[in-house]
Amino acid sequence: MDRERWGEVDDYITGLFVGEDASLQAALVASRAAGLPPIQVTPPMGKFLQLLARVRGATRILELGTLGGYSTIWLARALPPGGRMITLELLPERAELARVNLDRGGGGGLVEVRVGAAITALAQLVDEGAGPFDLDFIDADKEHNAEYFQRALELTRPGSVIVVDNVVRYGAVVATESRDTAVIGTRRLNEVMAAEPRVSVTELQTVSGKRWDGFALALVLG
Ligand code: SAH
Ligand code: DHB
Ligand code: MG
């Protein structure tokens, strides 16, 4: 079993169920042309996030880490009329490209792309009383994931879901001696989530055209 076959299976699933449309594909083409790294969620994962938002009946969604807005489009399309999404991106040129991609993808009117470090932006959202969000998708730098989770939790309500991407890192997460700052960040996140009584958590490992990774799913309890 190798990455090539994992990608073929993703294509098979995408062809059957996911229906990545022209504007999602255009977002990827534009992102590649702009030199962005191809680290967006896969089409089945994008659809998964969208279905999760719909299962939850999410009307307010928060995302950390926009890149070119690919996952943002998937999530924004789950919103009902009048819904709202805020997505946080460190780099202004990525945020600008994401806005263009979102306008093409139909999510533009409901989505605000905020530029800046997520830690600062999260503090600002708390100050503004911007919550509660029904779904938080944490997918920015992995080093600060514990802080992102704690802040994001303050912006939720019972029944909200928090998804964190990239928690398996090709298995590196179990390397207790790792000096990879992303692995250290993920292990800190996991300790914080495990000790947090306000959430019920699991993590699922995934294989895909990207690589062996996984995501955390946390349900905010009453
Ligand atoms: N969610 C996107 C992929 C995000 S990649 C998708 O699946 O389509 C991670 C993004 O987080 C990158 O664009 C990177 O610039 C951004 N990022 C990195 N550090 C950040 C920080 N401190 N604050 C906000 N965004 C950050
Ligand atoms: C990578 C993948 C991601 O989903 C991400 O958010 C950051 C980095 C990667 O494969 O390097
Ligand atoms: Mg990711």
Short mmCIF file of N, CA, C and O in Angstrom, two decimals, residues 135-188:
data_model
loop_
_atom_site.label_atom_id
_atom_site.label_comp_id
_atom_site.label_asym_id
_atom_site.label_seq_id
_atom_site.Cartn_x
_atom_site.Cartn_y
_atom_site.Cartn_z
N LEU A 135 -18.61 25.54 14.60
CA LEU A 135 -17.55 24.66 14.13
C LEU A 135 -16.27 25.48 14.01
O LEU A 135 -16.28 26.56 13.40
N ASP A 136 -15.20 24.97 14.59
CA ASP A 136 -13.87 25.57 14.46
C ASP A 136 -12.99 24.58 13.72
O ASP A 136 -12.90 23.41 14.14
N PHE A 137 -12.35 25.03 12.66
CA PHE A 137 -11.39 24.17 11.95
C PHE A 137 -10.00 24.78 12.14
O PHE A 137 -9.71 25.86 11.63
N ILE A 138 -9.16 24.07 12.89
CA ILE A 138 -7.83 24.57 13.23
C ILE A 138 -6.81 23.94 12.30
O ILE A 138 -6.58 22.72 12.35
N ASP A 139 -6.21 24.76 11.44
CA ASP A 139 -5.32 24.24 10.38
C ASP A 139 -4.27 25.27 10.00
O ASP A 139 -3.96 25.46 8.84
N ALA A 140 -3.71 25.97 11.00
CA ALA A 140 -2.65 26.96 10.74
C ALA A 140 -1.31 26.32 11.07
O ALA A 140 -1.09 25.15 10.78
N ASP A 141 -0.38 27.07 11.65
CA ASP A 141 0.89 26.47 12.06
C ASP A 141 0.62 25.51 13.22
O ASP A 141 -0.29 25.72 14.02
N LYS A 142 1.38 24.43 13.28
CA LYS A 142 1.10 23.38 14.27
C LYS A 142 1.74 23.68 15.63
O LYS A 142 1.35 23.10 16.65
N GLU A 143 2.70 24.59 15.64
CA GLU A 143 3.44 24.91 16.86
C GLU A 143 2.51 25.46 17.95
O GLU A 143 2.71 25.22 19.13
N HIS A 144 1.52 26.25 17.55
CA HIS A 144 0.65 26.92 18.53
C HIS A 144 -0.69 26.22 18.72
O HIS A 144 -1.63 26.82 19.24
N ASN A 145 -0.78 24.96 18.32
CA ASN A 145 -2.09 24.31 18.32
C ASN A 145 -2.75 24.23 19.70
O ASN A 145 -3.97 24.31 19.81
N ALA A 146 -1.93 24.08 20.75
CA ALA A 146 -2.52 24.00 22.10
C ALA A 146 -3.21 25.33 22.43
O ALA A 146 -4.35 25.35 22.92
N GLU A 147 -2.53 26.45 22.14
CA GLU A 147 -3.11 27.77 22.41
C GLU A 147 -4.33 28.01 21.50
O GLU A 147 -5.34 28.56 21.94
N TYR A 148 -4.22 27.60 20.25
CA TYR A 148 -5.35 27.77 19.33
C TYR A 148 -6.58 27.03 19.84
O TYR A 148 -7.69 27.54 19.82
N PHE A 149 -6.34 25.81 20.30
CA PHE A 149 -7.47 25.02 20.80
C PHE A 149 -8.11 25.70 22.01
O PHE A 149 -9.34 25.81 22.09
N GLN A 150 -7.26 26.16 22.95
CA GLN A 150 -7.82 26.78 24.15
C GLN A 150 -8.62 28.04 23.82
O GLN A 150 -9.71 28.25 24.34
N ARG A 151 -8.07 28.86 22.93
CA ARG A 151 -8.78 30.08 22.51
C ARG A 151 -10.05 29.75 21.74
O ARG A 151 -11.10 30.37 21.96
N ALA A 152 -9.92 28.82 20.83
CA ALA A 152 -11.08 28.47 20.00
C ALA A 152 -12.21 27.92 20.87
O ALA A 152 -13.39 28.20 20.64
N LEU A 153 -11.84 27.16 21.90
CA LEU A 153 -12.84 26.60 22.81
C LEU A 153 -13.65 27.71 23.48
O LEU A 153 -14.86 27.56 23.69
N GLU A 154 -12.99 28.82 23.80
CA GLU A 154 -13.69 29.95 24.43
C GLU A 154 -14.71 30.58 23.48
O GLU A 154 -15.58 31.33 23.91
N LEU A 155 -14.56 30.30 22.20
CA LEU A 155 -15.44 30.90 21.19
C LEU A 155 -16.50 29.91 20.71
O LEU A 155 -17.05 30.07 19.62
N THR A 156 -16.73 28.86 21.50
CA THR A 156 -17.74 27.87 21.11
C THR A 156 -18.88 27.86 22.13
O THR A 156 -18.90 28.67 23.06
N ARG A 157 -19.79 26.92 21.96
CA ARG A 157 -20.86 26.68 22.94
C ARG A 157 -21.09 25.17 22.99
O ARG A 157 -20.60 24.45 22.10
N PRO A 158 -21.82 24.67 23.98
CA PRO A 158 -22.06 23.23 24.03
C PRO A 158 -22.68 22.75 22.71
O PRO A 158 -23.60 23.39 22.19
N GLY A 159 -22.17 21.66 22.19
CA GLY A 159 -22.63 21.15 20.91
C GLY A 159 -21.74 21.55 19.74
O GLY A 159 -21.83 20.96 18.66
N SER A 160 -20.89 22.57 19.94
CA SER A 160 -19.95 22.96 18.88
C SER A 160 -18.93 21.85 18.66
O SER A 160 -18.67 21.05 19.56
N VAL A 161 -18.36 21.83 17.47
CA VAL A 161 -17.30 20.86 17.18
C VAL A 161 -16.03 21.60 16.80
O VAL A 161 -16.07 22.65 16.13
N ILE A 162 -14.91 21.05 17.27
CA ILE A 162 -13.59 21.59 16.92
C ILE A 162 -12.84 20.49 16.18
O ILE A 162 -12.70 19.38 16.71
N VAL A 163 -12.41 20.79 14.97
CA VAL A 163 -11.62 19.84 14.18
C VAL A 163 -10.20 20.40 14.08
O VAL A 163 -10.02 21.59 13.80
N VAL A 164 -9.22 19.56 14.33
CA VAL A 164 -7.82 19.98 14.17
C VAL A 164 -7.18 19.07 13.12
O VAL A 164 -7.22 17.84 13.25
N ASP A 165 -6.58 19.69 12.11
CA ASP A 165 -5.96 18.92 11.02
C ASP A 165 -4.53 18.51 11.40
O ASP A 165 -3.90 19.11 12.26
N ASN A 166 -4.06 17.48 10.74
CA ASN A 166 -2.64 17.11 10.75
C ASN A 166 -2.12 16.65 12.11
O ASN A 166 -0.99 16.96 12.50
N VAL A 167 -2.92 15.89 12.83
CA VAL A 167 -2.50 15.47 14.17
C VAL A 167 -1.69 14.17 14.18
O VAL A 167 -1.23 13.75 15.25
N VAL A 168 -1.51 13.55 13.03
CA VAL A 168 -0.78 12.27 13.02
C VAL A 168 0.62 12.40 12.40
O VAL A 168 1.58 11.82 12.89
N ARG A 169 0.71 13.26 11.36
CA ARG A 169 2.03 13.57 10.80
C ARG A 169 2.82 12.31 10.46
O ARG A 169 3.87 12.06 11.02
N TYR A 170 2.29 11.50 9.52
CA TYR A 170 2.94 10.25 9.08
C TYR A 170 3.45 9.41 10.26
O TYR A 170 4.50 8.75 10.16
N GLY A 171 2.72 9.47 11.36
CA GLY A 171 3.07 8.67 12.53
C GLY A 171 4.06 9.33 13.48
O GLY A 171 4.28 8.83 14.59
N ALA A 172 4.61 10.47 13.07
CA ALA A 172 5.64 11.12 13.90
C ALA A 172 5.11 11.54 15.27
O ALA A 172 5.89 11.77 16.19
N VAL A 173 3.78 11.62 15.40
CA VAL A 173 3.21 12.08 16.67
C VAL A 173 3.58 11.19 17.86
O VAL A 173 3.61 11.65 19.00
N VAL A 174 3.89 9.93 17.61
CA VAL A 174 4.25 9.04 18.74
C VAL A 174 5.74 9.09 19.07
O VAL A 174 6.19 8.44 20.01
N ALA A 175 6.50 9.89 18.32
CA ALA A 175 7.95 9.99 18.59
C ALA A 175 8.16 10.95 19.75
O ALA A 175 8.25 12.17 19.58
N THR A 176 8.24 10.40 20.95
CA THR A 176 8.29 11.23 22.16
C THR A 176 9.55 12.11 22.20
O THR A 176 9.55 13.15 22.83
N GLU A 177 10.60 11.68 21.50
CA GLU A 177 11.85 12.44 21.54
C GLU A 177 11.98 13.41 20.37
O GLU A 177 13.02 14.04 20.21
N SER A 178 10.93 13.52 19.55
CA SER A 178 11.03 14.33 18.34
C SER A 178 11.40 15.77 18.66
O SER A 178 10.92 16.36 19.63
N ARG A 179 12.24 16.35 17.80
CA ARG A 179 12.56 17.77 17.95
C ARG A 179 11.88 18.60 16.86
O ARG A 179 12.14 19.79 16.74
N ASP A 180 11.04 17.93 16.07
CA ASP A 180 10.22 18.63 15.07
C ASP A 180 9.19 19.49 15.82
O ASP A 180 8.37 18.97 16.58
N THR A 181 9.26 20.80 15.61
CA THR A 181 8.41 21.70 16.41
C THR A 181 6.92 21.44 16.14
O THR A 181 6.08 21.66 17.01
N ALA A 182 6.60 20.97 14.93
CA ALA A 182 5.19 20.66 14.64
C ALA A 182 4.73 19.44 15.44
O ALA A 182 3.60 19.40 15.93
N VAL A 183 5.61 18.45 15.58
CA VAL A 183 5.27 17.26 16.36
C VAL A 183 5.14 17.64 17.85
O VAL A 183 4.18 17.23 18.52
N ILE A 184 6.06 18.45 18.33
CA ILE A 184 6.00 18.89 19.72
C ILE A 184 4.70 19.66 19.95
O ILE A 184 4.00 19.45 20.95
N GLY A 185 4.34 20.52 18.99
CA GLY A 185 3.10 21.30 19.09
C GLY A 185 1.87 20.41 19.10
O GLY A 185 0.92 20.66 19.85
N THR A 186 1.89 19.38 18.28
CA THR A 186 0.76 18.46 18.23
C THR A 186 0.64 17.66 19.52
O THR A 186 -0.46 17.44 20.04
N ARG A 187 1.77 17.23 20.06
CA ARG A 187 1.73 16.47 21.32
C ARG A 187 1.22 17.35 22.47
O ARG A 187 0.47 16.89 23.33
N ARG A 188 1.62 18.62 22.46
CA ARG A 188 1.10 19.56 23.48
C ARG A 188 -0.41 19.74 23.32
O ARG A 188 -1.15 19.75 24.30
#
